[in-house]
Amino acid sequence: MSNLSGKELLEKMAEFPKHELTTKQRTEMLKKITVAKRPKKLINLQRIGALAAVLLLAFIGPLLYFSYSEQDPSQNLGASPIKEIQADYFALVDQEGKPLYIDSNFGIPNKVSLLAPKEWVARDNRSLAKIMIFLWGKDIQQNQILNIDAVNVKTGAKLHLDNAELGAGMYGADAHALASFKQLDSPGIWNLIFTVYNSSGKKKQVGEFSIYVKKPYITIGNSTLLISEEDIYAGFYEDVYLEVEGDHLPNEIQLEVFQLETAEPETFSFKEKTDFTTTEGKKISMYKGNFQIKKSGKYRFTVLNQSQSVDVGRPIDENK
């Protein structure tokens, strides 16, 4: 019977005597048939691997996020953060040892300093034409070349300010130089970097320190109100300078301050005219006057029919 085909085997089995199964036997038989019909589950290694990767990512993802968020953003970009380098005002000395320029000589004692302008203002070169720099050090010698660069601490922007030849020592310093800086194009903290080149071209950085540069002056067409945008608050302003470019200007000029919220105008006179010509041949007249802003808000400043919108902040309480 083992040599019979499947079809022949079924035909042969049909000839066997028929016996009815009991209820229990039929139930057991149906269970065995049901189990026999179920396909065996195959182990899908690819699906298991994908599931394991998802679970691993879900576990380490938060750790990676918090680790990344705690880092300095500049480090994530592959750039080293630029540090602010503190400096201060200190006195130079004359031949008799008396202190000089204690309120204007700014830098690092026994390294490098300069006679700083009253304030550093972005996009302005009025006070940068002649800056005296002083240096200390046994390697500092006359006739070496001093290179002055600047780098913005926040943005990393770099700017070459000037080169100057070193002169003899004075006011207690080993050497000095007279430089004319280029204007700094943006507000914020800038580091000034001083490098000396000797006769063979070998360079040595002799000092570095930070300065704070204010926002630009308020420009109204061809006129400039010599107040930084960050210093304009509600209050009274006395002996303010207004610089106007042009020829054949009147002896007195009006500054109109118009509050946009209330549509209330006020006019202030600027007098004491002084005329001069810049090295580029521009005709400039300087006026002086007082004006007042009663409350914070949005204003329109007008000079010689030219206007500029100005945001006026609230006065700062220095005691807070």
CSV table of C-alpha atoms in Angstrom, one decimal:
chain,number,residue,atom,x,y,z
A,1,MET,CA,0.0,0.0,0.0
A,2,SER,CA,3.0,2.2,0.4
A,3,ASN,CA,3.5,2.1,-3.3
A,4,LEU,CA,0.1,3.6,-4.1
A,5,SER,CA,-0.3,7.2,-5.3
A,6,GLY,CA,-2.2,9.8,-3.3
A,7,LYS,CA,-5.3,9.4,-5.5
A,8,GLU,CA,-5.1,5.6,-5.3
A,9,LEU,CA,-4.7,5.7,-1.6
A,10,LEU,CA,-7.8,7.8,-1.2
A,11,GLU,CA,-9.8,5.5,-3.4
A,12,LYS,CA,-8.6,2.5,-1.3
A,13,MET,CA,-9.5,4.2,1.9
A,14,ALA,CA,-13.0,4.8,0.6
A,15,GLU,CA,-13.5,1.0,0.5
A,16,PHE,CA,-12.8,0.7,4.2
A,17,PRO,CA,-15.8,0.1,6.5
A,18,LYS,CA,-17.4,3.3,7.8
A,19,HIS,CA,-17.5,3.9,11.6
A,20,GLU,CA,-19.0,6.9,13.3
A,21,LEU,CA,-16.8,8.8,15.6
A,22,THR,CA,-17.8,9.8,19.1
A,23,THR,CA,-18.3,13.4,20.1
A,24,LYS,CA,-15.0,13.4,21.9
A,25,GLN,CA,-13.1,11.8,19.0
A,26,ARG,CA,-14.5,14.3,16.6
A,27,THR,CA,-13.5,17.2,18.8
A,28,GLU,CA,-9.9,15.9,19.2
A,29,MET,CA,-9.7,15.3,15.5
A,30,LEU,CA,-10.8,18.9,14.6
A,31,LYS,CA,-8.2,20.3,17.0
A,32,LYS,CA,-5.4,18.3,15.3
A,33,ILE,CA,-6.6,19.4,11.9
A,34,THR,CA,-6.8,23.1,12.9
A,35,VAL,CA,-3.3,23.0,14.4
A,36,ALA,CA,-2.0,21.3,11.3
A,37,LYS,CA,-3.5,23.9,9.0
A,38,ARG,CA,-1.8,26.9,10.9
A,39,PRO,CA,1.4,28.1,9.1
A,40,LYS,CA,4.5,28.0,11.2
A,41,LYS,CA,5.8,31.5,12.2
A,42,LEU,CA,9.1,32.3,10.6
A,43,ILE,CA,11.7,34.5,12.5
A,44,ASN,CA,12.1,37.7,10.5
A,45,LEU,CA,15.5,39.0,11.5
A,46,GLN,CA,15.1,42.2,9.5
A,47,ARG,CA,12.0,43.2,11.4
A,48,ILE,CA,13.6,42.3,14.7
A,49,GLY,CA,16.6,44.5,13.9
A,50,ALA,CA,14.5,47.4,12.9
A,51,LEU,CA,12.4,47.2,16.1
A,52,ALA,CA,15.6,47.0,18.2
A,53,ALA,CA,16.9,50.2,16.4
A,54,VAL,CA,13.7,52.1,17.1
A,55,LEU,CA,13.8,51.1,20.8
A,56,LEU,CA,17.5,52.1,21.1
A,57,LEU,CA,16.8,55.5,19.5
A,58,ALA,CA,13.9,56.1,21.8
A,59,PHE,CA,16.2,55.4,24.7
A,60,ILE,CA,19.2,57.4,23.8
A,61,GLY,CA,17.4,60.2,21.9
A,62,PRO,CA,16.6,62.3,25.0
A,63,LEU,CA,20.1,61.9,26.2
A,64,LEU,CA,21.5,63.2,23.0
A,65,TYR,CA,19.1,66.1,23.0
A,66,PHE,CA,19.9,67.3,26.5
A,67,SER,CA,23.7,66.8,25.9
A,68,TYR,CA,23.5,68.9,22.7
A,69,SER,CA,21.4,71.6,24.2
A,70,GLU,CA,23.8,72.2,27.0
A,71,GLN,CA,26.7,72.9,24.7
A,72,ASP,CA,27.7,76.3,23.5
A,73,PRO,CA,26.1,77.0,20.0
A,74,SER,CA,29.4,78.3,18.6
A,75,GLN,CA,31.1,75.0,19.6
A,76,ASN,CA,28.4,73.1,17.7
A,77,LEU,CA,29.4,75.0,14.6
A,78,GLY,CA,33.0,74.0,15.1
A,79,ALA,CA,34.1,77.5,16.1
A,80,SER,CA,35.7,78.5,19.4
A,81,PRO,CA,33.8,81.1,21.4
A,82,ILE,CA,35.4,84.6,21.5
A,83,LYS,CA,36.0,85.7,25.0
A,84,GLU,CA,35.5,89.2,26.3
A,85,ILE,CA,38.8,90.6,27.8
A,86,GLN,CA,38.3,93.1,30.6
A,87,ALA,CA,40.3,96.3,30.6
A,88,ASP,CA,40.1,99.5,32.7
A,89,TYR,CA,41.1,103.2,32.9
A,90,PHE,CA,44.5,103.8,34.6
A,91,ALA,CA,46.9,106.8,34.8
A,92,LEU,CA,50.0,107.4,32.7
A,93,VAL,CA,52.7,109.5,34.4
A,94,ASP,CA,54.7,112.5,33.3
A,95,GLN,CA,58.5,113.0,33.8
A,96,GLU,CA,58.0,114.0,37.4
A,97,GLY,CA,55.8,110.9,38.1
A,98,LYS,CA,52.5,112.8,38.3
A,99,PRO,CA,49.4,110.9,37.0
A,100,LEU,CA,48.1,111.9,33.6
A,101,TYR,CA,45.0,111.0,31.5
A,102,ILE,CA,43.5,108.8,34.3
A,103,ASP,CA,40.0,109.3,32.9
A,104,SER,CA,40.9,108.6,29.2
A,105,ASN,CA,43.8,106.2,29.1
A,106,PHE,CA,42.1,102.7,28.7
A,107,GLY,CA,43.7,99.3,28.5
A,108,ILE,CA,45.8,96.8,30.4
A,109,PRO,CA,48.6,98.2,32.7
A,110,ASN,CA,52.2,97.3,31.6
A,111,LYS,CA,50.9,95.9,28.3
A,112,VAL,CA,48.9,98.2,26.0
A,113,SER,CA,46.5,101.1,26.3
A,114,LEU,CA,45.1,104.0,24.3
A,115,LEU,CA,43.7,107.4,24.9
A,116,ALA,CA,40.1,106.3,24.2
A,117,PRO,CA,37.3,108.5,22.8
A,118,LYS,CA,34.5,109.6,25.1
A,119,GLU,CA,32.4,106.8,23.6
A,120,TRP,CA,32.7,104.3,20.8
A,121,VAL,CA,29.8,104.6,18.3
A,122,ALA,CA,29.1,102.2,15.4
A,123,ARG,CA,29.5,103.6,11.9
A,124,ASP,CA,31.1,106.8,13.1
A,125,ASN,CA,34.7,107.9,12.7
A,126,ARG,CA,34.5,111.4,14.2
A,127,SER,CA,36.7,110.5,17.3
A,128,LEU,CA,38.9,107.9,15.6
A,129,ALA,CA,41.1,110.1,13.4
A,130,LYS,CA,44.0,110.4,15.9
A,131,ILE,CA,44.3,107.8,18.7
A,132,MET,CA,47.4,107.6,20.8
A,133,ILE,CA,48.5,104.1,21.7
A,134,PHE,CA,51.0,103.1,24.4
A,135,LEU,CA,53.0,99.9,24.7
A,136,TRP,CA,55.1,98.2,27.4
A,137,GLY,CA,57.6,95.3,27.1
A,138,LYS,CA,61.3,94.6,26.8
A,139,ASP,CA,60.9,93.5,23.1
A,140,ILE,CA,59.0,96.7,22.2
A,141,GLN,CA,61.3,99.0,20.2
A,142,GLN,CA,61.1,102.2,18.2
A,143,ASN,CA,60.5,101.9,14.4
A,144,GLN,CA,58.7,98.5,14.7
A,145,ILE,CA,55.3,98.3,13.0
A,146,LEU,CA,52.1,98.1,15.2
A,147,ASN,CA,49.1,96.3,13.6
A,148,ILE,CA,45.7,97.0,15.1
A,149,ASP,CA,42.7,94.6,14.4
A,150,ALA,CA,39.2,94.2,15.8
A,151,VAL,CA,36.9,91.2,16.1
A,152,ASN,CA,33.3,91.3,17.1
A,153,VAL,CA,32.8,89.0,20.1
A,154,LYS,CA,29.2,88.0,19.1
A,155,THR,CA,29.5,87.6,15.4
A,156,GLY,CA,33.2,86.9,14.9
A,157,ALA,CA,33.4,89.6,12.2
A,158,LYS,CA,37.0,90.9,11.8
A,159,LEU,CA,38.2,94.3,10.8
A,160,HIS,CA,41.7,95.7,10.2
A,161,LEU,CA,41.8,99.1,11.9
A,162,ASP,CA,45.3,100.5,11.1
A,163,ASN,CA,49.1,100.1,10.9
A,164,ALA,CA,51.4,102.5,12.7
A,165,GLU,CA,55.1,102.9,13.3
A,166,LEU,CA,56.2,102.9,16.9
A,167,GLY,CA,57.9,105.9,18.3
A,168,ALA,CA,59.9,106.5,21.4
A,169,GLY,CA,58.6,105.8,24.9
A,170,MET,CA,56.6,108.5,26.7
A,171,TYR,CA,54.4,108.9,29.8
A,172,GLY,CA,56.0,105.8,31.4
A,173,ALA,CA,55.4,103.5,28.4
A,174,ASP,CA,58.3,101.9,26.4
A,175,ALA,CA,56.8,103.0,23.0
A,176,HIS,CA,53.9,104.9,21.5
A,177,ALA,CA,52.1,105.2,18.2
A,178,LEU,CA,49.6,107.5,16.6
A,179,ALA,CA,46.8,105.6,14.7
A,180,SER,CA,43.6,106.4,12.8
A,181,PHE,CA,41.0,103.7,13.3
A,182,LYS,CA,38.5,102.7,10.7
A,183,GLN,CA,34.9,103.0,11.9
A,184,LEU,CA,33.4,99.9,13.6
A,185,ASP,CA,30.4,98.9,11.5
A,186,SER,CA,28.1,97.3,14.1
A,187,PRO,CA,27.4,97.8,17.9
A,188,GLY,CA,28.3,95.4,20.6
A,189,ILE,CA,31.5,94.2,22.2
A,190,TRP,CA,34.7,94.3,20.1
A,191,ASN,CA,38.1,93.0,21.0
A,192,LEU,CA,41.0,95.2,20.0
A,193,ILE,CA,44.1,93.1,19.1
A,194,PHE,CA,47.6,94.7,19.0
A,195,THR,CA,50.4,92.9,17.2
A,196,VAL,CA,54.0,94.2,16.7
A,197,TYR,CA,56.2,93.3,13.7
A,198,ASN,CA,60.0,93.6,14.0
A,199,SER,CA,62.4,94.5,11.2
A,200,SER,CA,62.6,90.8,10.0
A,201,GLY,CA,58.8,90.6,9.8
A,202,LYS,CA,58.4,88.4,12.9
A,203,LYS,CA,55.2,89.2,14.7
A,204,LYS,CA,54.2,89.1,18.3
A,205,GLN,CA,50.8,89.8,19.8
A,206,VAL,CA,51.4,92.3,22.7
A,207,GLY,CA,47.9,92.8,24.0
A,208,GLU,CA,44.2,92.4,23.5
A,209,PHE,CA,41.2,93.9,25.3
A,210,SER,CA,37.5,94.6,24.8
A,211,ILE,CA,35.6,97.8,24.1
A,212,TYR,CA,31.8,98.4,24.0
A,213,VAL,CA,30.5,100.1,20.8
A,214,LYS,CA,27.1,101.8,21.0
A,215,LYS,CA,24.4,101.9,18.4
A,216,PRO,CA,24.9,104.6,15.7
A,217,TYR,CA,24.0,108.3,16.1
A,218,ILE,CA,20.6,109.5,15.1
A,219,THR,CA,20.8,110.5,11.4
A,220,ILE,CA,18.2,112.8,9.9
A,221,GLY,CA,18.8,113.2,6.2
A,222,ASN,CA,22.0,115.3,5.9
A,223,SER,CA,22.0,116.0,9.7
A,224,THR,CA,23.3,113.9,12.6
A,225,LEU,CA,22.1,114.4,16.1
A,226,LEU,CA,25.2,113.3,18.2
A,227,ILE,CA,23.2,111.0,20.5
A,228,SER,CA,23.4,107.3,20.1
A,229,GLU,CA,20.1,105.5,19.3
A,230,GLU,CA,20.4,103.5,22.5
A,231,ASP,CA,20.7,106.7,24.6
A,232,ILE,CA,17.5,108.5,23.5
A,233,TYR,CA,15.0,108.4,26.4
A,234,ALA,CA,12.3,110.7,27.7
A,235,GLY,CA,13.9,113.6,29.3
A,236,PHE,CA,15.7,117.0,28.8
A,237,TYR,CA,18.9,117.2,26.7
A,238,GLU,CA,21.2,120.1,27.1
A,239,ASP,CA,24.1,121.3,24.9
A,240,VAL,CA,23.5,118.7,22.3
A,241,TYR,CA,25.5,118.9,19.0
A,242,LEU,CA,23.7,118.7,15.6
A,243,GLU,CA,26.0,118.2,12.7
A,244,VAL,CA,24.7,119.3,9.2
A,245,GLU,CA,26.4,118.6,5.9
A,246,GLY,CA,26.0,121.3,3.3
A,247,ASP,CA,27.0,124.7,2.1
A,248,HIS,CA,25.5,128.2,2.8
A,249,LEU,CA,23.5,126.9,5.8
A,250,PRO,CA,21.6,129.4,8.1
A,251,ASN,CA,23.0,130.5,11.4
A,252,GLU,CA,20.1,128.8,13.3
A,253,ILE,CA,18.4,125.5,12.5
A,254,GLN,CA,15.2,124.1,13.9
A,255,LEU,CA,14.7,120.6,15.2
A,256,GLU,CA,11.1,119.5,15.1
A,257,VAL,CA,10.1,116.6,17.5
A,258,PHE,CA,6.7,115.2,16.5
A,259,GLN,CA,5.0,112.6,18.7
A,260,LEU,CA,3.1,110.2,16.4
A,261,GLU,CA,0.7,109.0,19.1
A,262,THR,CA,-0.7,112.4,20.1
A,263,ALA,CA,0.3,114.3,16.8
A,264,GLU,CA,1.9,116.9,19.0
A,265,PRO,CA,4.9,118.8,17.5
A,266,GLU,CA,7.6,120.7,19.4
A,267,THR,CA,10.3,122.9,17.8
A,268,PHE,CA,13.7,123.5,19.3
A,269,SER,CA,16.4,125.9,18.1
A,270,PHE,CA,20.1,125.0,17.5
A,271,LYS,CA,22.5,127.9,17.3
A,272,GLU,CA,26.3,128.6,17.9
A,273,LYS,CA,27.2,127.6,14.3
A,274,THR,CA,30.7,126.5,13.6
A,275,ASP,CA,31.8,125.7,10.0
A,276,PHE,CA,34.6,123.4,8.9
A,277,THR,CA,35.7,121.3,6.0
A,278,THR,CA,36.5,117.6,6.3
A,279,THR,CA,39.6,115.9,4.8
A,280,GLU,CA,37.4,114.6,2.0
A,281,GLY,CA,36.3,118.2,1.1
A,282,LYS,CA,32.8,118.0,2.7
A,283,LYS,CA,31.3,121.3,4.1
A,284,ILE,CA,30.1,120.7,7.6
A,285,SER,CA,28.4,123.0,10.1
A,286,MET,CA,28.1,122.2,13.8
A,287,TYR,CA,25.2,123.6,15.9
A,288,LYS,CA,24.5,123.3,19.6
A,289,GLY,CA,21.1,123.4,21.4
A,290,ASN,CA,18.7,121.9,23.9
A,291,PHE,CA,15.6,119.9,23.4
A,292,GLN,CA,13.1,117.9,25.5
A,293,ILE,CA,11.1,114.7,25.1
A,294,LYS,CA,8.2,114.4,27.5
A,295,LYS,CA,7.3,110.7,27.3
A,296,SER,CA,8.5,107.5,25.6
A,297,GLY,CA,7.0,106.4,22.3
A,298,LYS,CA,7.4,106.8,18.6
A,299,TYR,CA,8.5,110.2,17.2
A,300,ARG,CA,9.4,111.8,14.0
A,301,PHE,CA,12.5,114.1,14.0
A,302,THR,CA,12.7,116.7,11.3
A,303,VAL,CA,15.7,119.0,10.3
A,304,LEU,CA,15.6,121.1,7.1
A,305,ASN,CA,12.6,119.3,5.7
A,306,GLN,CA,14.2,115.9,6.1
A,307,SER,CA,12.7,113.4,8.6
A,308,GLN,CA,13.6,110.3,10.5
A,309,SER,CA,11.5,108.0,12.7
A,310,VAL,CA,12.9,107.6,16.2
A,311,ASP,CA,11.9,105.2,19.0
A,312,VAL,CA,12.2,106.9,22.4
A,313,GLY,CA,12.5,104.6,25.4
A,314,ARG,CA,11.7,105.1,29.1
A,315,PRO,CA,14.3,106.8,31.4
A,316,ILE,CA,16.6,104.3,33.1
A,317,ASP,CA,16.6,104.4,36.9
A,318,GLU,CA,20.3,103.8,37.8
A,319,ASN,CA,19.4,103.0,41.4
A,320,LYS,CA,17.5,99.9,40.4
